[in-house]
Structures are given as structure tokens and as C-alpha cells.
Coordinates of C-alpha atoms in Angstrom, one line a residue:
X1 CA 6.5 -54.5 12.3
X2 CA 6.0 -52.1 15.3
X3 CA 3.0 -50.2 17.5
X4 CA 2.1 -47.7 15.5
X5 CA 2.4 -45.6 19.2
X6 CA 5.6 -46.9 19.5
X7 CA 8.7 -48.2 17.1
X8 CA 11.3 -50.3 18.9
X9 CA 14.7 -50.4 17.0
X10 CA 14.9 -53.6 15.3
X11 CA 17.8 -55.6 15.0
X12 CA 17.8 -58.3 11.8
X13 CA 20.8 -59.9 12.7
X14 CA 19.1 -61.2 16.4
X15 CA 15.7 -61.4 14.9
X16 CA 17.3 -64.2 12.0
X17 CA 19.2 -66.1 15.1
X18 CA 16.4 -68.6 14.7
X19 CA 15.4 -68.1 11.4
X20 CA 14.1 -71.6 10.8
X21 CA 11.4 -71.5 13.5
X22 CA 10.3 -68.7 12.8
X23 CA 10.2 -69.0 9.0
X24 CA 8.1 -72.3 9.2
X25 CA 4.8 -70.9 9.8
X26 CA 5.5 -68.1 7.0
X27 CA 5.4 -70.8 4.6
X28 CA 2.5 -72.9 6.4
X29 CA 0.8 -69.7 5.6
X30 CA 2.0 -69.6 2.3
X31 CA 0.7 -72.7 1.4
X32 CA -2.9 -72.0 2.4
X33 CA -3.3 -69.7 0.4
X34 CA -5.5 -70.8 -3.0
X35 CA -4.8 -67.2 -5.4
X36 CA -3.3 -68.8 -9.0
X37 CA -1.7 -65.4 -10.4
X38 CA -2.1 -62.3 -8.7
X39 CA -0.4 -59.1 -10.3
X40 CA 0.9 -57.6 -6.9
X41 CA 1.7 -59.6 -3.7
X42 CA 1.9 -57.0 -1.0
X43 CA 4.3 -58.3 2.5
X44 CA 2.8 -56.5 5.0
X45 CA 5.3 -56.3 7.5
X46 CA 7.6 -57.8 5.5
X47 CA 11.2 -57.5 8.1
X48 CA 14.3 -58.1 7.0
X49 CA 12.7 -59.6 3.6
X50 CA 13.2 -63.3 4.5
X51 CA 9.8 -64.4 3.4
X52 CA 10.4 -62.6 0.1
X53 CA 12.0 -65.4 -1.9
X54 CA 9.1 -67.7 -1.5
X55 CA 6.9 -65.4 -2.6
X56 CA 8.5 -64.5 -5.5
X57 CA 8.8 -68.1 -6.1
X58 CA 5.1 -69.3 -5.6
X59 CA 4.3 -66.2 -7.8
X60 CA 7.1 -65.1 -10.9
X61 CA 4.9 -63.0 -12.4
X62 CA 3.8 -60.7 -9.4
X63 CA 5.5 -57.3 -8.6
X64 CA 6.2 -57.6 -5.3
X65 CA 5.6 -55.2 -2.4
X66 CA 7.7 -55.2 1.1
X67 CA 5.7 -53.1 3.7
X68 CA 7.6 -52.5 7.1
X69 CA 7.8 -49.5 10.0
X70 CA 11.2 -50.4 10.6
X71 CA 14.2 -48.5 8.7
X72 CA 16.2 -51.0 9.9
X73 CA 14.7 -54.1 8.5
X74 CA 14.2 -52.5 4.9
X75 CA 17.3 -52.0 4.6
X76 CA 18.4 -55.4 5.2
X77 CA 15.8 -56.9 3.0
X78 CA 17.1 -53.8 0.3
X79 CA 20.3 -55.2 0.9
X80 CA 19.0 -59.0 0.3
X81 CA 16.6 -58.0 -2.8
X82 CA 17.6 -55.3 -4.3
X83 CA 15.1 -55.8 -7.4
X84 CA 12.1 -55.5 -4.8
X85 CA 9.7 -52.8 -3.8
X86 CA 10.5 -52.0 -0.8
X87 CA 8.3 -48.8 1.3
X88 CA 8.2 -47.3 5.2
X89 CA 4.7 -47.5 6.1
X90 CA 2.6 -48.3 9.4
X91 CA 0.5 -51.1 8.9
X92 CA -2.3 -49.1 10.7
X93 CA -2.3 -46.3 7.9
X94 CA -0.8 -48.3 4.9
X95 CA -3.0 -48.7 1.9
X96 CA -2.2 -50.1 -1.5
X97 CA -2.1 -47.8 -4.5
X98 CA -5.2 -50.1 -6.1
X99 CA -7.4 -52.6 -4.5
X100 CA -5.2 -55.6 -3.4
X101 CA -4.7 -59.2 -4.6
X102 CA -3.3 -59.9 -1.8
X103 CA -2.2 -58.8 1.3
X104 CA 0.3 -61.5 3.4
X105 CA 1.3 -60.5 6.7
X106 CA 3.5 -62.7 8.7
X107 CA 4.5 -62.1 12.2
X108 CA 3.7 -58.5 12.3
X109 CA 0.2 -57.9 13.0
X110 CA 0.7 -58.1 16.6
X111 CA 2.4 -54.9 16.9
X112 CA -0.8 -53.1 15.7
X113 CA -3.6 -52.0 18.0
X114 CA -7.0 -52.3 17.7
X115 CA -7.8 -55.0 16.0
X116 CA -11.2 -54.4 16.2
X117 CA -10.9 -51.5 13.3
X118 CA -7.2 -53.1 12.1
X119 CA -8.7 -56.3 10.5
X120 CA -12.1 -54.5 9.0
X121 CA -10.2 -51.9 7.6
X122 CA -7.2 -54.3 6.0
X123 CA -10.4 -56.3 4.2
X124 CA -11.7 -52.9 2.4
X125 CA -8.2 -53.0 0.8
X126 CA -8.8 -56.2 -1.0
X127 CA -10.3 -56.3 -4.5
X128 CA -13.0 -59.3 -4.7
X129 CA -11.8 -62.0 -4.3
X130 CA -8.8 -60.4 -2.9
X131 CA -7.1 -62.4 -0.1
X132 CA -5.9 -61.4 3.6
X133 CA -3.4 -64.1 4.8
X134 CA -2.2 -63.3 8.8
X135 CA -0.1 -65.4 10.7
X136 CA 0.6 -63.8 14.2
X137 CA 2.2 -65.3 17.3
X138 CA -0.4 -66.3 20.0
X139 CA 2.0 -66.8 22.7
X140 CA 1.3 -64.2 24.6
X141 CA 0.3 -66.4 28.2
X142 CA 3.4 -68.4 27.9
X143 CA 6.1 -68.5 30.5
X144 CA 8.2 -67.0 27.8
X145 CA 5.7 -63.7 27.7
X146 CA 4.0 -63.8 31.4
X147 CA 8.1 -63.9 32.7
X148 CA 8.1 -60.5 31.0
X149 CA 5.4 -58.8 33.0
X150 CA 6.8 -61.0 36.3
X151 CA 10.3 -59.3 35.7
X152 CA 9.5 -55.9 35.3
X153 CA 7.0 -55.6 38.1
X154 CA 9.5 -57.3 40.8
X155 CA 12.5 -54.6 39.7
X156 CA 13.3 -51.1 40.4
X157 CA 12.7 -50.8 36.6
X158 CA 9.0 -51.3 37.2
X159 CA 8.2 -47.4 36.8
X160 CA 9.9 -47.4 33.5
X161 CA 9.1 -50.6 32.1
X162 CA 5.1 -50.6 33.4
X163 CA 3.9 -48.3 30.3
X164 CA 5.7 -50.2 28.2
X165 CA 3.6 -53.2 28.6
X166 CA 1.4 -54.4 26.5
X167 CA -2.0 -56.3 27.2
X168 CA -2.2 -59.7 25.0
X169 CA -2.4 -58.2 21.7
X170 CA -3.4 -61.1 19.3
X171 CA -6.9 -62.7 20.6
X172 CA -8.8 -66.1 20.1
X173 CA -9.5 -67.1 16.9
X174 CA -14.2 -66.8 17.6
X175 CA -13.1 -62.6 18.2
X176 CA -11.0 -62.9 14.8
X177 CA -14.1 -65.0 13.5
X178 CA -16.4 -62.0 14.6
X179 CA -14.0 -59.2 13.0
X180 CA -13.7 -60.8 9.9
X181 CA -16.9 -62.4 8.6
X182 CA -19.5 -59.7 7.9
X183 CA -16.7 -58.7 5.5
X184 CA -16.0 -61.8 4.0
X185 CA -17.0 -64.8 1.5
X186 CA -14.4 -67.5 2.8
X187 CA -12.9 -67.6 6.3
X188 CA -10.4 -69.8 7.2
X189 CA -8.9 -69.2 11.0
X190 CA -6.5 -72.1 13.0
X191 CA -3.8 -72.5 15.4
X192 CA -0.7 -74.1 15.4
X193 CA 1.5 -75.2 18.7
X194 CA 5.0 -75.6 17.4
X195 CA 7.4 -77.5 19.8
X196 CA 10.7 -75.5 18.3
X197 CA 13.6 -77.8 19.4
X198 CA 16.5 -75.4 19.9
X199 CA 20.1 -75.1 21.3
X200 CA 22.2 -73.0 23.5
X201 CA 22.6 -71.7 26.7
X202 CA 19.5 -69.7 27.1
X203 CA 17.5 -70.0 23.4
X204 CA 14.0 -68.8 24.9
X205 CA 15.5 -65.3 26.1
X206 CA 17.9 -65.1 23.2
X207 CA 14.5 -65.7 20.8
X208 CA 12.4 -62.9 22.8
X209 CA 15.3 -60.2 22.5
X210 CA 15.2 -60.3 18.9
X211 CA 11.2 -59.3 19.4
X212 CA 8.7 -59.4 22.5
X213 CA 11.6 -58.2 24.6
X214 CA 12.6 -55.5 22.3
X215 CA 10.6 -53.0 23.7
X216 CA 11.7 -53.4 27.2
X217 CA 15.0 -53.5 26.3
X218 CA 15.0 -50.5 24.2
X219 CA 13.4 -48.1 27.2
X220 CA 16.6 -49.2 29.5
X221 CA 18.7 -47.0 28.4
X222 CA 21.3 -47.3 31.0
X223 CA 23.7 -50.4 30.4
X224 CA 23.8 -51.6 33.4
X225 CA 20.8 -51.3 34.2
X226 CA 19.8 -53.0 30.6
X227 CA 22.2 -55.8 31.7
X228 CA 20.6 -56.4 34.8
X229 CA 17.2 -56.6 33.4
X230 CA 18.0 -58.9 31.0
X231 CA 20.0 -61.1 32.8
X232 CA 17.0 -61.3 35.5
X233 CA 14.8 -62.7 32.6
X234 CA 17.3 -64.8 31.1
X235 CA 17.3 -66.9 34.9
X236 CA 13.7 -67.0 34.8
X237 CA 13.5 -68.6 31.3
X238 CA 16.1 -71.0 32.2
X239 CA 14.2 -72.0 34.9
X240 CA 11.1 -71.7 32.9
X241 CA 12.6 -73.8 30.2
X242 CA 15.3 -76.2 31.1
X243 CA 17.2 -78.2 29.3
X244 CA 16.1 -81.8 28.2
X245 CA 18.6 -84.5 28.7
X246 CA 20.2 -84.0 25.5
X247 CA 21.1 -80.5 26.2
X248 CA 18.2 -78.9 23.9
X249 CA 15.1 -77.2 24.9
X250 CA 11.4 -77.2 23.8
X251 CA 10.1 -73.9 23.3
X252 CA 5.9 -74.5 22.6
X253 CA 4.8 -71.6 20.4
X254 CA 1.3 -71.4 19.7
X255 CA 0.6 -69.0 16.2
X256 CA -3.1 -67.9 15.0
X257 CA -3.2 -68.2 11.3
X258 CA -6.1 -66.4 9.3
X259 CA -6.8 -66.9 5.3
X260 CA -9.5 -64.7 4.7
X261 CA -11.2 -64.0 0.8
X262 CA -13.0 -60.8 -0.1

């Protein structure tokens, strides 16, 4: 899902490239979570609807609910699951027509400022005993995310690309701790450091255009200049990230997970 100041145009079709990867820690989320029969699961930030299935198939009995900013992605996941509920909504205004069961959110979160009020004001949503499961990407000091900010000040693009920029948008797990437990009776908050093994030419920069490098992309209008850009990060991550001697590449993603009870 995107900024609520800003909504890149998503793409489905390069976000799914590496659909494995990035669905593993949706499910390592999914299985965390200890709720027996809720009526309604909502998917805040739901995408292209690729988590949808296993929800549905943890919980039958639940209407489901796919939240997401983009047009783009709902209509992919409409296309995909065309018996779901699928509604446009900013995860920064969005509340639930009754007090939530649930709220899952996988991989969006991070394109929501101010957490501070974000997380505080996602728990008054939940009924008690209501649930907030986050997973977010916590990558953000990586080579894969630092080459971002490295490219874009070194170019001529630097006056366009500059305010596009985002600080580190997801934070250590104690600030999460802080937002989260005056409001809480069960907090559970961890990382994960995935080594994704993956193939190609250049897999890290292909992985970042389908979402950290969406953004940038999007504000370079001109081709060529779009190409160039692109093409300057793709060297960067090659060198960032080279190939191991079997011709694959270890991309370390770190991901914050929270499972927090009302």
C-alpha cells in the first residue's frame, strides 16, 4: 500500500516476480497468530490479493476484507477472487465498519507515516481481544536501500528525486514496543533476516522496482532519463550483490513482525 502523501502506480505483475520470498513471511505471520474463528479478517494492504487464499483457508468461515490505496492492485486481486471484498482505502484513514477481529497487514505498513499515531490508532479499531498482525520490511539500511539515496544524490536527477526520499520508515522493534503496549494485553514483536536465494542477471534491482524503487521511478518521467537512472542502480546492486559461484545471489532481508492483542 502507498504514502498516504503520495501513491506510486503499482505494478502486480513486477511486484509477483518474486512472489515466493516475499510471500514467506506473510504466512510466518499467519502462523503466529492464535484467533480460532473470527467473523471478519480485514487484509490491510492487501496488493494484488496473493495472501488472500491462505486466509481464507486458515479461516472458512470469515468474510473477508482486502484493503489497498492502489487501483491497480485491487483489480488484480478482483480479478484473482472475485468472491472477495475488495475496497480503495488509505490505511491512514481506513476504519472497519465494527470493531475488528482482526486486522492483518503484510508488507504495507511501511508506506504509512507516522507511526507514532498509525499504530495507536490501528489498536482502537480492534474489539477485545481483537488482534493486530504487521509484518513490514526492515531493510531499510541495506545496500539494496542506502544505493537508492547514493544514486539519486550523485545524478542530475538529484533535484527531482531528493523530495521523493523517504527517511527509514519502519523503526526498531523497543519504539514499536513503546507505541503498542499502553494499548495492549499481549505483545509479541520479532525480526526475521531472510537470506532469499535468487536468480538472474540483476535480482536485487529487479526486486526493488516492483516496490522501494517505485517511487523514484515513477517521478522520472522522461524515458531516458528513467533508463539512465535505473540502469545506474542496477550497476550498483550488481556490485553490491554479486553473484555466488553458482550463478545465484543472496539478498539478506531483515522484516519486523508484530502480533499485538487488544
Amino acid at each position: 500500500m502507498s504514502a498516504p502523501n503520495k501513491q506510486p502506480t503499482w505494478n502486480p505483475g513486477q511486484y509477483l516476480k518474486f512472489a515466493g520470498h516475499r510471500m514467506r513471511p506473510a504466512l510466518d505471520l499467519l502462523n503466529r497468530i492464535a484467533l480460532d474463528d473470527p467473523a471478519v479478517v480485514h487484509d490491510l494492504g492487501c496488493g494484488p490479493g496473493n495472501v488472500t487464499p491462505f486466509l481464507k483457508g486458515r479461516w472458512p468461515n470469515a468474510r473477508h476484507v482486502g484493503i489497498d490505496s492502489s487501483a491497480e492492485m485491487l483489480a488484480k486481486a478482483r480479478a484473482e477472487h472475485p468472491d472477495g471484498d475488495w475496497l480503495q482505502a488509505d490505511a491512514a484513514t481506513w476504519a472497519p465498519d465494527a470493531p475488528a477481529e482482526l486486522i492483518y497487514s503484510n508488507a504495507a505498513l511501511q508506506w504509512v507515516d507516522d507511526h507514532a499515531a498509525l499504530f495507536p490508532r490501528l489498536m482502537g479499531l480492534l474489539a477485545p481481544g481483537g488482534v493486530l498482525a504487521v509484518q513490514m520490511p526492515h531493510n531499510h539500511a541495506a545496500p539494496s536501500h542506502m544505493g537508492m539515496r547514493d544514486v539519486v544524490e550523485a545524478g542530475p536527477w538529484r533535484a527531482k528525486l531528493e523530495p521523493v526520499l523517504r527517511e527509514f520508515p519502519v523503526h526498531d522493534p523497543d519504539v514499536y514496543y513503546d507505541y503498542l503496549a499502553p494499548h495492549t494485553g499481549s505483545l509479541d514483536i520479532w525480526e526475521t533476516v531472510y537470506a532469499q536465494v535468487m536468480e538472474g542477471d540483476n535480482p536485487v534491482a529487479e526486486w526493488t522496482k516492483g516496490s522501494a524503487l517505485k517511487p523514484l521511478l515513477d517521478a522520472l518521467t522522461d524515458p531516458d532519463e528513467n533508463a539512465e537512472f535505473f540502469a545506474t542502480y542496477s550497476k550498483a546492486m550488481q556490485a553490491a550483490y554479486p553473484k555466488r559461484a553458482d550463478g545465484k545471489t543472496l539478498f539478506h532481508f531483515r522484516r519486523l513482525f508484530i502480533v499485538a492483542t487488544r
